[in-house]
């Protein structure tokens, strides 16, 4: 049984930094010898958008809006997916979700193709 649990959200001032963590358990390579882990966010009245994603071989991909400011990484020792957020601005305020796609090769940006989701953690930038 796969579980994703986010933490690290909160309030931060514009220009500051925040570090989100997603602890995962029960995640094994099931199909196509690969899986993808990603961070999505949902801003008010918007759909969930992929901010950063990482394939099992560690290759990261970023949305243009966060390229150069956010960094996705994995802490294999702790089974955690990390999102380091730097130089945040009010436009980054959103509910942030960790997600896993365990059923196909590649690392898609389309939320409908992710089969496992965490409960989300709120980030507010003022």
One Martini backbone bead per residue (centre of mass of N, CA, C, O) as a GRO file, in nm:
protein
  126
    1UNK     BB    1   0.092   0.039   0.027
    2UNK     BB    2   0.070   0.363  -0.081
    3UNK     BB    3   0.231   0.659   0.062
    4UNK     BB    4   0.171   1.019   0.094
    5UNK     BB    5   0.348   1.278   0.297
    6UNK     BB    6   0.318   1.601   0.368
    7UNK     BB    7   0.551   1.877   0.448
    8UNK     BB    8   0.636   2.235   0.531
    9UNK     BB    9   0.429   2.420   0.540
   10UNK     BB   10   0.330   2.781   0.518
   11UNK     BB   11   0.452   3.091   0.614
   12UNK     BB   12   0.587   3.351   0.390
   13UNK     BB   13   0.790   3.576   0.266
   14UNK     BB   14   0.878   3.756   0.027
   15UNK     BB   15   1.188   3.601  -0.080
   16UNK     BB   16   1.179   3.344   0.051
   17UNK     BB   17   1.183   3.017   0.214
   18UNK     BB   18   1.098   2.665   0.141
   19UNK     BB   19   1.046   2.321   0.269
   20UNK     BB   20   0.941   2.034   0.118
   21UNK     BB   21   0.791   1.715   0.215
   22UNK     BB   22   0.779   1.360   0.096
   23UNK     BB   23   0.663   1.078   0.233
   24UNK     BB   24   0.738   0.744   0.131
   25UNK     BB   25   0.550   0.431   0.094
   26UNK     BB   26   0.540   0.137  -0.092
   27UNK     BB   27   0.743   0.215  -0.325
   28UNK     BB   28   0.759   0.049  -0.634
   29UNK     BB   29   0.857  -0.112  -0.903
   30UNK     BB   30   0.602  -0.215  -1.141
   31UNK     BB   31   0.625  -0.054  -1.419
   32UNK     BB   32   0.864  -0.023  -1.658
   33UNK     BB   33   1.093   0.024  -1.448
   34UNK     BB   34   0.917   0.276  -1.328
   35UNK     BB   35   0.884   0.616  -1.195
   36UNK     BB   36   0.703   0.912  -1.075
   37UNK     BB   37   0.776   1.224  -0.917
   38UNK     BB   38   0.568   1.499  -0.783
   39UNK     BB   39   0.488   1.852  -0.795
   40UNK     BB   40   0.197   2.018  -0.707
   41UNK     BB   41  -0.047   2.288  -0.769
   42UNK     BB   42  -0.322   2.484  -0.611
   43UNK     BB   43  -0.484   2.748  -0.702
   44UNK     BB   44  -0.718   2.960  -0.694
   45UNK     BB   45  -0.922   2.869  -0.949
   46UNK     BB   46  -0.735   2.622  -1.024
   47UNK     BB   47  -0.555   2.390  -1.147
   48UNK     BB   48  -0.346   2.147  -1.137
   49UNK     BB   49   0.015   2.190  -1.130
   50UNK     BB   50   0.320   2.119  -1.255
   51UNK     BB   51   0.635   2.196  -1.115
   52UNK     BB   52   0.778   1.912  -1.039
   53UNK     BB   53   0.985   1.637  -1.168
   54UNK     BB   54   1.089   1.282  -1.110
   55UNK     BB   55   1.259   1.031  -1.198
   56UNK     BB   56   1.409   0.739  -1.099
   57UNK     BB   57   1.692   0.858  -1.232
   58UNK     BB   58   1.686   1.187  -1.145
   59UNK     BB   59   1.528   1.357  -1.355
   60UNK     BB   60   1.450   1.690  -1.392
   61UNK     BB   61   1.140   1.893  -1.406
   62UNK     BB   62   1.021   2.225  -1.499
   63UNK     BB   63   0.846   2.486  -1.462
   64UNK     BB   64   0.883   2.804  -1.572
   65UNK     BB   65   0.783   2.949  -1.298
   66UNK     BB   66   1.035   2.779  -1.124
   67UNK     BB   67   1.275   2.813  -1.269
   68UNK     BB   68   1.554   2.870  -1.050
   69UNK     BB   69   1.386   2.837  -0.758
   70UNK     BB   70   1.328   2.537  -0.775
   71UNK     BB   71   1.397   2.213  -0.604
   72UNK     BB   72   1.427   1.877  -0.683
   73UNK     BB   73   1.445   1.590  -0.457
   74UNK     BB   74   1.610   1.300  -0.309
   75UNK     BB   75   1.581   1.104  -0.005
   76UNK     BB   76   1.668   0.784   0.020
   77UNK     BB   77   1.709   0.737   0.329
   78UNK     BB   78   1.396   0.871   0.381
   79UNK     BB   79   1.188   0.854   0.163
   80UNK     BB   80   1.209   1.152   0.005
   81UNK     BB   81   1.051   1.440  -0.129
   82UNK     BB   82   1.188   1.747  -0.243
   83UNK     BB   83   1.105   2.111  -0.204
   84UNK     BB   84   1.286   2.384  -0.294
   85UNK     BB   85   1.198   2.721  -0.203
   86UNK     BB   86   1.283   3.015  -0.374
   87UNK     BB   87   1.194   3.322  -0.417
   88UNK     BB   88   0.920   3.390  -0.326
   89UNK     BB   89   0.573   3.455  -0.413
   90UNK     BB   90   0.238   3.510  -0.413
   91UNK     BB   91   0.203   3.310  -0.666
   92UNK     BB   92   0.287   3.051  -0.472
   93UNK     BB   93   0.022   3.033  -0.354
   94UNK     BB   94  -0.074   2.708  -0.224
   95UNK     BB   95  -0.150   2.383  -0.282
   96UNK     BB   96   0.063   2.111  -0.212
   97UNK     BB   97   0.151   1.818  -0.408
   98UNK     BB   98   0.208   1.482  -0.400
   99UNK     BB   99   0.311   1.250  -0.667
  100UNK     BB  100   0.240   0.929  -0.839
  101UNK     BB  101   0.366   0.737  -1.124
  102UNK     BB  102   0.328   0.369  -1.169
  103UNK     BB  103   0.209   0.302  -1.497
  104UNK     BB  104   0.447   0.454  -1.660
  105UNK     BB  105   0.646   0.593  -1.864
  106UNK     BB  106   0.793   0.853  -1.762
  107UNK     BB  107   0.711   1.228  -1.695
  108UNK     BB  108   0.433   1.372  -1.647
  109UNK     BB  109   0.214   1.675  -1.634
  110UNK     BB  110  -0.050   1.505  -1.598
  111UNK     BB  111  -0.262   1.457  -1.338
  112UNK     BB  112  -0.448   1.215  -1.445
  113UNK     BB  113  -0.181   1.008  -1.448
  114UNK     BB  114  -0.191   1.005  -1.146
  115UNK     BB  115  -0.240   0.754  -0.880
  116UNK     BB  116  -0.087   0.914  -0.642
  117UNK     BB  117  -0.175   1.098  -0.333
  118UNK     BB  118  -0.162   1.347  -0.133
  119UNK     BB  119  -0.309   1.588   0.093
  120UNK     BB  120  -0.138   1.829   0.141
  121UNK     BB  121   0.020   2.169   0.150
  122UNK     BB  122   0.028   2.488   0.273
  123UNK     BB  123   0.109   2.795   0.091
  124UNK     BB  124   0.203   3.127   0.215
  125UNK     BB  125   0.252   3.445   0.050
  126UNK     BB  126   0.334   3.800   0.167
   0.00000   0.00000   0.00000
